[in-house]
Tab-separated table of C-alpha atoms in Angstrom:
chain	number	residue	atom	x	y	z
A	13	MET	CA	-29.593	-11.699	13.612
A	14	ILE	CA	-27.701	-8.492	12.923
A	15	ARG	CA	-30.421	-7.291	10.572
A	16	VAL	CA	-33.104	-7.923	13.193
A	17	GLU	CA	-31.106	-5.996	15.761
A	18	ILE	CA	-30.651	-3.066	13.381
A	19	LEU	CA	-34.333	-2.983	12.526
A	20	GLY	CA	-35.168	-3.141	16.220
A	21	MET	CA	-33.027	-0.130	17.041
A	22	LYS	CA	-34.544	3.245	17.662
A	23	LYS	CA	-33.747	5.992	15.206
A	24	SER	CA	-31.979	7.916	17.949
A	25	ILE	CA	-29.567	5.005	18.493
A	26	ILE	CA	-28.896	4.699	14.775
A	27	TRP	CA	-28.243	8.437	14.564
A	28	PHE	CA	-25.932	8.230	17.603
A	29	LEU	CA	-23.914	5.392	16.040
A	30	THR	CA	-23.833	7.286	12.748
A	31	ILE	CA	-22.426	10.402	14.410
A	32	ILE	CA	-19.816	8.368	16.341
A	33	MET	CA	-18.674	6.566	13.186
A	34	ALA	CA	-18.675	9.804	11.197
A	35	LEU	CA	-16.500	11.506	13.813
A	36	THR	CA	-14.193	8.469	13.868
A	37	PHE	CA	-13.747	8.546	10.105
A	38	ALA	CA	-13.274	12.317	10.161
A	39	GLY	CA	-10.583	11.978	12.843
A	40	LEU	CA	-8.860	9.173	10.938
A	41	LEU	CA	-8.846	11.176	7.721
A	42	TYR	CA	-7.604	14.266	9.569
A	43	ILE	CA	-4.707	12.332	11.116
A	44	GLN	CA	-3.745	10.839	7.760
A	45	ILE	CA	-3.918	14.196	6.008
A	46	MET	CA	-1.870	15.943	8.710
A	47	TYR	CA	0.696	13.129	8.681
A	48	MET	CA	1.009	13.417	4.925
A	49	LYS	CA	1.295	17.227	5.083
A	50	ASN	CA	4.024	16.998	7.726
A	51	MET	CA	5.936	14.429	5.702
A	52	VAL	CA	5.704	16.581	2.581
A	53	ARG	CA	6.835	19.662	4.509
A	54	MET	CA	9.764	17.796	6.074
A	55	ARG	CA	10.800	16.373	2.710
A	56	ASP	CA	10.532	19.818	1.161
A	57	ASP	CA	12.616	21.388	3.948
A	58	GLN	CA	15.260	18.673	3.634
A	59	PHE	CA	15.405	19.159	-0.103
A	60	ALA	CA	15.686	22.947	0.237
A	61	GLU	CA	18.470	22.647	2.834
A	62	GLY	CA	20.347	20.203	0.631
A	63	VAL	CA	20.108	22.516	-2.371
A	64	LYS	CA	21.191	25.540	-0.320
A	65	ARG	CA	24.230	23.662	1.008
A	66	SER	CA	25.075	22.571	-2.504
A	67	LEU	CA	24.826	26.095	-3.921
A	68	TYR	CA	26.906	27.491	-1.068
A	69	SER	CA	29.571	24.861	-1.753
A	70	VAL	CA	29.499	25.700	-5.464
A	71	SER	CA	30.034	29.365	-4.598
A	72	ASN	CA	33.026	28.445	-2.393
A	73	LEU	CA	34.496	26.208	-5.070
A	74	LEU	CA	34.242	28.986	-7.649
A	75	GLU	CA	35.973	31.423	-5.282
A	76	GLN	CA	38.721	28.871	-4.656
A	77	GLU	CA	39.116	28.354	-8.383
A	78	GLU	CA	39.460	32.089	-8.881
A	79	ALA	CA	42.040	32.347	-6.059
A	80	ARG	CA	43.984	29.470	-7.605
A	81	TYR	CA	43.910	31.238	-10.942
A	82	TYR	CA	45.436	34.413	-9.478
A	83	LEU	CA	48.009	32.487	-7.444
A	84	GLU	CA	49.253	30.626	-10.490
A	85	ASN	CA	49.463	33.740	-12.644
A	86	ASP	CA	50.789	36.269	-10.084
A	87	VAL	CA	53.377	33.955	-8.501
A	88	GLU	CA	54.801	33.181	-11.903
A	89	SER	CA	54.894	36.899	-12.718
A	90	ILE	CA	56.547	37.813	-9.390
A	91	GLU	CA	59.161	35.072	-9.506
A	92	SER	CA	60.116	35.984	-13.052
A	93	SER	CA	60.820	39.562	-11.896
A	94	ALA	CA	63.223	38.453	-9.113
A	95	LEU	CA	66.942	39.419	-9.932
A	96	PRO	CA	70.043	37.938	-8.156
A	97	ALA	CA	71.978	40.534	-6.030
A	98	TYR	CA	75.172	38.693	-5.304
A	99	PRO	CA	76.371	35.131	-4.908
A	100	GLY	CA	76.762	33.585	-1.477
A	101	ALA	CA	80.010	32.311	-0.005
A	102	GLY	CA	79.097	28.683	-0.273
A	103	SER	CA	76.669	26.205	1.085
A	104	ASN	CA	77.669	26.994	4.601
A	105	LEU	CA	76.387	30.560	4.147
A	106	GLY	CA	72.868	29.378	3.414
A	107	GLY	CA	72.417	30.147	-0.350
A	108	VAL	CA	71.953	33.085	-2.772
A	109	ARG	CA	70.661	36.522	-1.840
A	110	TYR	CA	67.866	38.162	-4.005
A	111	SER	CA	66.307	41.575	-4.276
A	112	VAL	CA	62.591	41.571	-5.281
A	113	THR	CA	60.382	44.441	-6.317
A	114	THR	CA	56.645	43.613	-6.729
A	115	THR	CA	54.244	45.236	-9.185
A	116	GLU	CA	52.763	47.225	-6.293
A	117	GLY	CA	56.176	48.683	-5.261
A	118	LEU	CA	56.802	46.282	-2.340
A	119	SER	CA	60.555	45.597	-2.089
A	120	SER	CA	62.241	42.870	-0.019
A	121	ASP	CA	65.650	41.227	0.293
A	122	PHE	CA	65.660	37.567	1.240
A	123	THR	CA	67.856	34.545	1.212
A	124	PHE	CA	66.535	31.523	-0.619
A	125	THR	CA	67.996	28.512	1.118
A	126	GLY	CA	68.723	25.384	-0.820
A	127	GLU	CA	70.642	23.802	2.011
A	128	ILE	CA	71.593	24.849	5.535
A	129	THR	CA	75.037	23.704	6.717
A	130	ALA	CA	75.416	22.771	10.368
A	131	LEU	CA	77.638	25.054	12.518
A	132	SER	CA	81.197	23.762	12.918
A	133	PRO	CA	82.337	23.323	16.536
A	134	MET	CA	85.695	24.818	15.561
A	135	LEU	CA	84.135	28.247	14.922
A	136	SER	CA	84.701	30.995	17.436
A	137	ALA	CA	81.831	32.415	19.449
A	138	GLU	CA	81.821	35.524	17.311
A	139	ALA	CA	81.602	33.457	14.140
A	140	LYS	CA	78.756	31.353	15.575
A	141	LYS	CA	76.843	34.466	16.533
A	142	GLN	CA	77.327	35.858	13.087
A	143	ARG	CA	76.155	32.621	11.506
A	144	TYR	CA	73.092	32.532	13.831
A	145	ASN	CA	72.149	36.080	12.911
A	146	SER	CA	72.504	35.150	9.268
A	147	MET	CA	70.071	32.240	9.667
A	148	GLN	CA	67.541	34.470	11.442
A	149	GLU	CA	67.800	36.965	8.633
A	150	GLN	CA	67.256	34.162	6.142
A	151	VAL	CA	63.959	33.060	7.811
A	152	ARG	CA	62.801	36.660	8.158
A	153	ASN	CA	63.452	37.392	4.502
A	154	GLN	CA	61.595	34.231	3.410
A	155	TYR	CA	58.554	35.228	5.515
A	156	VAL	CA	58.565	38.751	4.115
A	157	TYR	CA	58.717	37.354	0.608
A	158	GLN	CA	55.758	35.011	1.118
A	159	ARG	CA	53.717	37.743	2.781
A	160	GLY	CA	54.408	40.090	-0.055
A	161	LEU	CA	53.458	37.385	-2.506
A	162	LEU	CA	50.096	36.784	-0.815
A	163	ASN	CA	49.440	40.523	-0.552
A	164	GLU	CA	50.114	40.810	-4.246
A	165	VAL	CA	47.649	38.020	-5.038
A	166	ILE	CA	44.943	39.445	-2.762
A	167	LEU	CA	45.366	42.923	-4.254
A	168	SER	CA	45.060	41.414	-7.710
A	169	ILE	CA	41.869	39.560	-6.774
A	170	ILE	CA	40.314	42.691	-5.270
A	171	SER	CA	41.304	45.020	-8.087
A	172	GLN	CA	40.786	42.750	-11.081
A	173	SER	CA	38.003	40.272	-10.197
A	174	GLY	CA	35.260	42.834	-10.655
A	175	ASN	CA	36.609	43.707	-14.094
A	176	ARG	CA	36.556	40.140	-15.420
A	177	ASP	CA	33.485	38.859	-17.240
A	178	ILE	CA	31.374	36.370	-15.305
A	179	GLU	CA	31.740	33.898	-18.187
A	180	ALA	CA	35.511	33.915	-17.584
A	181	ARG	CA	35.199	33.668	-13.803
A	182	ALA	CA	32.560	30.897	-13.865
A	183	ASP	CA	32.021	29.219	-17.221
A	184	SER	CA	28.919	27.101	-17.850
A	185	SER	CA	30.648	23.708	-17.917
A	186	THR	CA	32.456	24.325	-14.613
A	187	VAL	CA	29.290	25.523	-12.883
A	188	SER	CA	27.350	22.527	-14.222
A	189	MET	CA	30.061	20.132	-13.046
A	190	PHE	CA	30.210	21.677	-9.568
A	191	LEU	CA	26.407	21.681	-9.282
A	192	THR	CA	26.101	18.024	-10.249
A	193	MET	CA	28.876	17.036	-7.850
A	194	GLU	CA	27.633	19.007	-4.847
A	195	LEU	CA	23.986	18.041	-5.322
A	196	ALA	CA	25.022	14.389	-5.469
A	197	ASN	CA	27.044	14.869	-2.273
A	198	ASN	CA	23.807	16.015	-0.612
A	199	GLY	CA	21.791	13.096	-1.964
A	200	ILE	CA	20.016	15.027	-4.749
A	201	THR	CA	20.135	13.402	-8.185
A	202	LEU	CA	17.172	15.143	-9.820
A	203	PRO	CA	17.608	16.711	-13.260
A	204	PHE	CA	17.987	20.471	-13.096
A	205	GLU	CA	18.241	23.561	-15.253
A	206	PHE	CA	20.185	26.657	-14.241
A	207	ALA	CA	20.984	30.197	-15.297
A	208	VAL	CA	23.527	32.793	-14.222
A	209	VAL	CA	21.925	36.232	-13.983
A	210	ASN	CA	23.180	39.706	-13.175
A	211	ARG	CA	21.852	41.895	-10.388
A	212	MET	CA	18.991	43.032	-12.657
A	213	GLY	CA	17.858	39.434	-13.137
A	214	VAL	CA	18.871	39.357	-16.804
A	215	PRO	CA	20.356	35.949	-17.730
A	216	VAL	CA	24.048	36.040	-18.662
A	217	TYR	CA	23.862	32.450	-19.817
A	218	LYS	CA	21.496	29.565	-19.157
A	219	THR	CA	20.886	25.949	-20.027
A	220	SER	CA	18.603	25.104	-22.934
A	221	GLY	CA	15.794	23.827	-20.713
A	222	TYR	CA	15.724	26.808	-18.362
A	223	ASN	CA	12.490	28.806	-18.603
A	224	THR	CA	12.468	32.320	-17.205
A	225	GLU	CA	8.728	31.986	-16.474
A	226	ASN	CA	9.545	29.379	-13.818
A	227	SER	CA	12.366	31.380	-12.276
A	228	ASP	CA	10.185	32.656	-9.436
A	229	SER	CA	8.422	29.370	-8.664
A	230	GLY	CA	8.898	27.326	-5.527
A	231	ASN	CA	11.087	24.924	-7.487
A	232	THR	CA	13.804	27.559	-8.104
A	233	PHE	CA	16.707	28.306	-5.744
A	234	VAL	CA	19.055	31.338	-5.850
A	235	GLN	CA	22.626	31.829	-4.608
A	236	ALA	CA	25.194	34.623	-5.075
A	237	LEU	CA	28.111	33.262	-7.100
A	238	PHE	CA	30.796	35.502	-5.572
A	239	PRO	CA	29.372	36.899	-2.311
A	240	ASN	CA	32.419	39.140	-1.721
A	241	ASP	CA	31.910	41.126	-4.925
A	242	THR	CA	30.519	44.623	-4.712
A	243	LYS	CA	26.755	44.945	-4.897
A	244	ASN	CA	26.833	46.495	-8.365
A	245	ALA	CA	28.959	43.630	-9.700
A	246	MET	CA	27.016	40.840	-7.997
A	247	ASN	CA	25.934	37.834	-10.072
A	248	TYR	CA	23.583	35.060	-9.062
A	249	ILE	CA	22.907	31.478	-10.019
A	250	LYS	CA	19.326	30.241	-10.272
A	251	VAL	CA	18.691	26.491	-10.259
A	252	TYR	CA	15.318	25.079	-11.305
A	253	PHE	CA	14.172	21.497	-10.588
A	254	PRO	CA	11.304	20.498	-12.947
A	255	ASP	CA	10.588	17.234	-11.098
A	256	LYS	CA	10.793	18.600	-7.579
A	257	ASN	CA	7.092	18.151	-6.791
A	258	ASP	CA	7.109	14.523	-7.941
A	259	TYR	CA	10.204	13.940	-5.829
A	260	ILE	CA	8.615	15.520	-2.761
A	261	PHE	CA	5.312	13.655	-3.046
A	262	SER	CA	7.006	10.343	-3.822
A	263	SER	CA	7.680	10.075	-0.091
A	264	VAL	CA	3.952	9.805	0.675
A	265	LYS	CA	2.925	7.383	-2.068
A	266	PHE	CA	2.616	4.618	0.495
A	267	MET	CA	-0.211	6.647	2.094
A	268	PHE	CA	-2.475	6.313	-0.953
A	269	PRO	CA	-3.450	2.665	-0.235
A	270	SER	CA	-4.334	3.771	3.294
A	271	PHE	CA	-6.539	6.549	1.901
A	272	LEU	CA	-8.109	4.069	-0.526
A	273	PHE	CA	-8.968	1.570	2.193
A	274	THR	CA	-10.319	4.342	4.407
A	275	PHE	CA	-12.456	5.607	1.525
A	276	ILE	CA	-13.766	2.086	0.858
A	277	LEU	CA	-14.630	1.684	4.540
A	278	LEU	CA	-16.383	5.061	4.452
A	279	ILE	CA	-18.448	4.022	1.413
A	280	VAL	CA	-19.370	0.718	3.052
A	281	PHE	CA	-20.284	2.550	6.244
A	282	LEU	CA	-22.478	5.066	4.407
A	283	TYR	CA	-24.131	2.283	2.438
A	284	THR	CA	-24.790	0.376	5.669
A	285	ILE	CA	-26.343	3.441	7.285
A	286	ILE	CA	-28.524	4.108	4.232
A	287	VAL	CA	-29.667	0.483	4.183
A	288	ALA	CA	-30.335	0.613	7.928
A	289	PHE	CA	-32.543	3.685	7.555
A	290	LYS	CA	-34.328	2.191	4.556
A	291	GLN	CA	-34.929	-1.041	6.423
A	292	LYS	CA	-36.122	0.927	9.421
A	293	LYS	CA	-38.507	2.878	7.230
A	294	LEU	CA	-39.640	-0.310	5.498
A	295	THR	CA	-40.322	-1.882	8.878
A	296	GLU	CA	-42.460	1.096	9.885
A	297	MET	CA	-44.321	0.922	6.571
A	298	LYS	CA	-44.882	-2.805	7.022
A	299	ASN	CA	-46.214	-2.215	10.507
A	300	ASP	CA	-48.508	0.444	9.080
A	301	PHE	CA	-49.510	-2.021	6.371
A	302	ILE	CA	-50.319	-4.692	8.952
A	303	ASN	CA	-52.460	-2.237	10.905
A	304	ASN	CA	-54.351	-1.182	7.787
A	305	MET	CA	-54.661	-4.762	6.570
A	306	THR	CA	-56.075	-5.785	9.934
A	307	HIS	CA	-58.666	-3.032	9.636
A	308	GLU	CA	-59.499	-3.998	6.038
A	309	PHE	CA	-59.936	-7.655	6.970
A	310	LYS	CA	-61.733	-6.975	10.238
A	311	THR	CA	-64.853	-5.457	8.668
A	312	PRO	CA	-65.748	-8.314	6.261
A	313	ILE	CA	-64.798	-10.946	8.828
A	314	SER	CA	-67.023	-9.284	11.427
A	315	THR	CA	-69.883	-9.046	8.952
A	316	ILE	CA	-69.571	-12.702	7.934
A	317	SER	CA	-69.319	-13.726	11.583
A	318	LEU	CA	-72.452	-11.764	12.451
A	319	ALA	CA	-74.357	-13.349	9.562
A	320	ALA	CA	-73.257	-16.800	10.670
A	321	GLN	CA	-74.427	-16.088	14.220
A	322	MET	CA	-77.836	-15.037	12.911
A	323	LEU	CA	-78.111	-18.263	10.957
A	324	ASN	CA	-77.174	-20.302	14.007
A	325	ASP	CA	-79.475	-18.388	16.354
A	326	SER	CA	-82.685	-20.429	16.636
A	327	SER	CA	-84.494	-17.540	18.276
A	328	VAL	CA	-84.222	-15.458	15.123
A	329	ARG	CA	-87.007	-16.047	12.677
A	330	LYS	CA	-85.560	-16.853	9.266
A	331	SER	CA	-87.845	-15.906	6.429
A	332	PRO	CA	-86.828	-16.606	2.834
A	333	LYS	CA	-86.238	-12.891	2.315
A	334	MET	CA	-83.928	-12.709	5.367
A	335	LEU	CA	-82.012	-15.777	4.267
A	336	GLU	CA	-81.541	-14.246	0.836
A	337	HIS	CA	-80.306	-11.022	2.418
A	338	ILE	CA	-77.876	-12.848	4.721
A	339	SER	CA	-76.625	-14.926	1.805
A	340	THR	CA	-76.044	-11.806	-0.272
A	341	VAL	CA	-74.137	-10.115	2.564
A	342	ILE	CA	-71.933	-13.164	3.083
A	343	ASN	CA	-71.260	-13.434	-0.642
A	344	ASP	CA	-70.390	-9.725	-1.015
A	345	GLU	CA	-68.118	-9.687	2.017
A	346	THR	CA	-66.415	-12.885	0.863
A	347	LYS	CA	-65.713	-11.323	-2.530
A	348	ARG	CA	-64.367	-8.242	-0.809
A	349	LEU	CA	-62.137	-10.333	1.407
A	350	ARG	CA	-60.928	-12.426	-1.540
A	351	PHE	CA	-60.111	-9.283	-3.523
A	352	GLN	CA	-57.965	-7.901	-0.710
A	353	VAL	CA	-56.141	-11.206	-0.257
A	354	GLU	CA	-55.546	-11.418	-4.007
A	355	LYS	CA	-53.881	-7.998	-4.035
A	356	VAL	CA	-51.465	-9.059	-1.294
A	357	LEU	CA	-50.686	-12.326	-3.075
A	358	GLN	CA	-50.061	-10.481	-6.332
A	359	MET	CA	-47.386	-8.292	-4.776
A	360	SER	CA	-45.849	-11.325	-3.069
A	361	MET	CA	-45.640	-12.997	-6.465
A	362	PHE	CA	-43.849	-10.004	-8.011
A	363	ASP	CA	-41.333	-9.919	-5.148
A	364	ARG	CA	-40.270	-13.510	-5.729
A	365	GLN	CA	-39.963	-13.747	-9.488
A	366	LYS	CA	-40.983	-12.363	-12.814
A	367	ALA	CA	-44.689	-12.725	-13.427
A	368	THR	CA	-46.030	-15.356	-15.798
A	369	LEU	CA	-48.345	-13.408	-18.063
A	370	ARG	CA	-50.964	-14.664	-20.472
A	371	LEU	CA	-50.325	-12.182	-23.236
A	372	GLN	CA	-52.873	-11.666	-25.964
A	373	ASP	CA	-53.914	-8.941	-28.356
A	374	VAL	CA	-56.780	-6.918	-26.930
A	375	ASN	CA	-58.500	-3.711	-27.887
A	376	ALA	CA	-57.663	-1.258	-25.104
A	377	ASN	CA	-60.632	0.966	-25.995
A	378	GLU	CA	-63.086	-1.901	-25.550
A	379	VAL	CA	-61.536	-3.083	-22.249
A	380	ILE	CA	-61.483	0.450	-20.824
A	381	ALA	CA	-65.080	1.091	-21.941
A	382	SER	CA	-66.198	-2.085	-20.176
A	383	ILE	CA	-64.359	-1.106	-16.951
A	384	VAL	CA	-65.834	2.411	-17.021
A	385	HIS	CA	-69.340	1.023	-17.524
A	386	THR	CA	-68.917	-1.200	-14.441
A	387	PHE	CA	-67.231	1.511	-12.363
A	388	LYS	CA	-69.775	4.181	-13.266
A	389	ILE	CA	-72.177	3.008	-10.564
A	390	LYS	CA	-69.550	3.494	-7.840
A	391	VAL	CA	-68.694	6.995	-9.096
A	392	GLU	CA	-72.324	8.069	-9.240
A	393	LYS	CA	-72.813	6.723	-5.710
A	394	TYR	CA	-70.577	9.597	-4.502
A	395	GLY	CA	-72.285	12.145	-6.752
A	396	GLY	CA	-69.538	12.128	-9.368
A	397	THR	CA	-69.293	11.714	-13.112
A	398	ILE	CA	-66.967	9.766	-15.382
A	399	ALA	CA	-66.369	10.611	-19.039
A	400	THR	CA	-64.415	8.842	-21.771
A	401	GLU	CA	-62.569	10.123	-24.809
A	402	LEU	CA	-61.348	6.925	-26.445
A	403	TYR	CA	-60.027	8.519	-29.632
A	404	ALA	CA	-57.149	6.132	-30.358
A	405	GLU	CA	-57.690	4.714	-33.854
A	406	ASN	CA	-55.278	1.838	-33.293
A	407	ALA	CA	-55.716	0.565	-29.728
A	408	ILE	CA	-54.587	-3.049	-30.124
A	409	VAL	CA	-52.044	-3.908	-27.403
A	410	ASN	CA	-50.440	-7.193	-26.383
A	411	VAL	CA	-51.205	-7.529	-22.666
A	412	ASP	CA	-52.505	-9.867	-20.001
A	413	GLU	CA	-56.160	-8.827	-19.989
A	414	MET	CA	-56.715	-9.628	-16.308
A	415	HIS	CA	-53.728	-7.592	-15.102
A	416	PHE	CA	-54.469	-4.788	-17.567
A	417	THR	CA	-58.007	-4.609	-16.190
A	418	ASN	CA	-56.657	-4.502	-12.623
A	419	VAL	CA	-54.310	-1.625	-13.538
A	420	ILE	CA	-57.144	0.550	-14.883
A	421	PHE	CA	-59.447	-0.441	-12.032
A	422	ASN	CA	-56.838	0.429	-9.360
A	423	LEU	CA	-56.274	3.899	-10.835
A	424	LEU	CA	-60.016	4.589	-10.968
A	425	ASP	CA	-60.445	3.238	-7.434
A	426	ASN	CA	-57.693	5.582	-6.163
A	427	ALA	CA	-59.464	8.536	-7.767
A	428	VAL	CA	-62.589	7.694	-5.767
A	429	LYS	CA	-60.660	7.146	-2.514
A	430	TYR	CA	-58.781	10.442	-2.709
A	431	ARG	CA	-61.645	12.641	-3.885
A	432	ARG	CA	-62.437	16.007	-2.307
A	433	GLU	CA	-65.480	15.896	-0.073
A	434	ASP	CA	-66.610	19.426	-0.950
A	435	VAL	CA	-66.295	19.064	-4.725
A	436	PRO	CA	-68.219	16.604	-6.939
A	437	LEU	CA	-65.879	13.935	-8.306
A	438	LYS	CA	-65.045	14.307	-11.973
A	439	LEU	CA	-63.188	11.512	-13.766
A	440	GLU	CA	-61.886	11.520	-17.344
A	441	VAL	CA	-60.461	8.524	-19.198
A	442	ALA	CA	-58.890	9.015	-22.623
A	443	THR	CA	-56.789	7.167	-25.180
A	444	LYS	CA	-54.856	8.492	-28.144
A	445	ASP	CA	-52.200	7.443	-30.638
A	446	ILE	CA	-48.688	8.845	-30.190
A	447	ALA	CA	-45.414	8.536	-32.063
A	448	ASP	CA	-43.291	5.382	-32.269
A	449	LYS	CA	-46.374	3.166	-32.535
A	450	LYS	CA	-47.475	3.580	-28.957
A	451	LEU	CA	-50.767	4.050	-27.165
A	452	GLU	CA	-51.284	6.684	-24.467
A	453	ILE	CA	-53.899	6.128	-21.769
A	454	ILE	CA	-54.833	9.094	-19.547
A	455	ILE	CA	-56.803	8.856	-16.307
A	456	LYS	CA	-57.525	12.286	-14.814
A	457	ASP	CA	-59.404	13.342	-11.674
A	458	ASN	CA	-60.117	16.500	-9.667
A	459	GLY	CA	-59.228	15.018	-6.291
A	460	ILE	CA	-57.037	16.211	-3.411
A	461	GLY	CA	-53.832	15.903	-5.440
A	462	ILE	CA	-50.381	14.698	-4.405
A	463	LYS	CA	-47.562	16.732	-2.883
A	464	LYS	CA	-44.350	17.050	-4.877
A	465	GLU	CA	-42.305	15.284	-2.201
A	466	ASP	CA	-44.696	12.318	-2.401
A	467	LEU	CA	-44.699	11.954	-6.190
A	468	LYS	CA	-41.411	10.033	-6.222
A	469	LYS	CA	-42.635	7.603	-3.563
A	470	ILE	CA	-46.189	6.784	-4.606
A	471	PHE	CA	-45.083	3.677	-6.535
A	472	GLU	CA	-43.278	2.212	-3.516
A	473	LYS	CA	-44.839	-0.709	-1.698
A	474	PHE	CA	-46.812	0.099	1.457
A	475	TYR	CA	-46.546	3.856	0.815
A	476	ARG	CA	-49.788	5.746	1.379
A	477	VAL	CA	-50.129	9.423	0.614
A	478	SER	CA	-51.338	11.653	3.472
A	479	THR	CA	-52.772	8.767	5.496
A	480	GLY	CA	-50.053	7.354	7.747
A	481	ASN	CA	-51.727	4.874	10.071
A	482	ARG	CA	-55.200	6.438	9.703
A	483	HIS	CA	-58.063	4.254	8.549
A	484	ASP	CA	-60.347	6.847	6.953
A	485	VAL	CA	-58.947	5.882	3.544
A	486	LYS	CA	-58.931	2.143	3.029
A	487	GLY	CA	-56.061	0.286	1.363
A	488	PHE	CA	-52.691	-1.345	1.940
A	489	GLY	CA	-50.453	0.980	-0.028
A	490	LEU	CA	-50.036	-1.751	-2.655
A	491	GLY	CA	-52.322	-0.559	-5.453
A	492	LEU	CA	-49.975	1.898	-7.193
A	493	ALA	CA	-46.975	-0.363	-6.573
A	494	TYR	CA	-48.864	-3.108	-8.389
A	495	VAL	CA	-49.795	-0.728	-11.220
A	496	HIS	CA	-46.190	0.414	-11.656
A	497	LYS	CA	-44.846	-3.131	-11.600
A	498	MET	CA	-47.469	-4.420	-14.007
A	499	VAL	CA	-47.050	-1.616	-16.558
A	500	HIS	CA	-43.305	-2.244	-16.724
A	501	GLU	CA	-43.904	-5.987	-17.048
A	502	LEU	CA	-45.960	-5.118	-20.148
A	503	HIS	CA	-42.958	-3.127	-21.513
A	504	GLY	CA	-44.731	0.145	-20.932
A	505	ASP	CA	-44.167	3.281	-18.887
A	506	ILE	CA	-46.216	5.265	-16.390
A	507	ARG	CA	-45.858	8.794	-15.055
A	508	VAL	CA	-47.948	11.059	-12.880
A	509	GLU	CA	-48.723	14.774	-12.806
A	510	SER	CA	-50.463	16.286	-9.807
A	511	GLU	CA	-51.284	19.529	-8.039
A	512	ILE	CA	-52.705	19.943	-4.562
A	513	ASN	CA	-56.479	20.658	-4.558
A	514	VAL	CA	-56.535	20.573	-8.358
A	515	GLY	CA	-56.251	16.913	-9.233
A	516	THR	CA	-54.042	14.109	-10.509
A	517	LYS	CA	-53.342	12.743	-13.970
A	518	PHE	CA	-51.847	9.287	-14.611
A	519	ILE	CA	-50.366	8.692	-18.054
A	520	ILE	CA	-49.725	5.120	-19.228
A	521	ILE	CA	-47.814	4.425	-22.439
A	522	LEU	CA	-47.949	0.944	-23.973
A	523	PRO	CA	-46.451	-0.372	-27.220
A	524	LEU	CA	-48.970	-1.225	-29.908
A	525	THR	CA	-49.125	-4.697	-31.429
A	526	GLN	CA	-46.685	-4.940	-34.332
A	527	ASN	CA	-49.107	-6.810	-36.609
């Protein structure tokens, strides 16, 4: 039912449906591609942000480690330089008084308090005031000491950090540990390679798998190790992720089945459209065939009908000569009608199943000579000539003689049908031996020729060259289809060479009999 509806559609409707479906598939593919691109971009942005946060955290951790290093070393140095000034009067005085001179010349007196004794209520107001002032002095001195200590550390960091080698400030194992930890904190567990480079881009040290050729690729990220260093002393860390692309595109793997199914649907759709157009074309060719067949059958049927009417008409005088003439006409037209019906039945047989052939060894030269002798009368009727060059020394082929005869006859009949009206018909039939124990049969004419675009279609059923639904050239478009089918059934091959207004040459190649 669906097939009938498709074949009944106009070409414009089929084209309209094709365009609609094509636009639908194009839109679907566009949406899928854009969705995938957006997902990849989002995944890439998320990955880049995670790496940047990780590298920034690594930089902070390294700065904290360096500050801790200076605190531990400078505090120990400062405290070891502190000298006691004089002993206190006891625990109630708040402790021991020190005088400290830092390496930068900063001097401060302070009271280090081990224990603060509560004020006795028996003390006089003057004594309490004195004790209160002493406690204030104690806190002030402790603050001054701590501030001086921090100033000392900061001055040391500023003055000495730029002079230390980067390997000492950030060794490879520490950087690797911090990187692994911070990347994991941001959900990134991909393997990585890294290098620490100076401001000129020259690596100070790097991991074994780091390749400088990939340092400028999209899979490499850069961060200043100590951002507060001077520009001339700046060092950078470069981190390269070899598997970044696989990681990014892993998020869209689930889209591939969708693309596959869409592609399969597209192939099925295209195949359906191609079949629809072929069926539409086949329907038109069949309609053309029916029209031509009707014309081919109409003439002999009309002739036979007219002859029968003459025989039945009592008013017509029937002499023996007239009866003989009417009988001959009926016989000829019946043969003509039977021949046309037989051609249609032959093609119907080949459509259903493989032909049952009566194969036998025959001499191709003898069969062709007999056909040419019979066909010569028809050629001469149109003022033409037919010549033979049967030069094949071994022309024994294993064929069905009836079908082989029909093949040669159809090719000769086509040459007569498609002759040029203004040029005398000239036919040549030749045979010759070729390599691989094969026989070549050539049938050449000087007819109207065949266009290049038609050469690939002339062996299709119902196809008629340059005739369409015209009836000036008789036939059903089955002759060459039958020839092509029959030659291949005989394990042979056929090809055609043609040029407009020059002529056509059919070349048949058949295997010779082995014995």
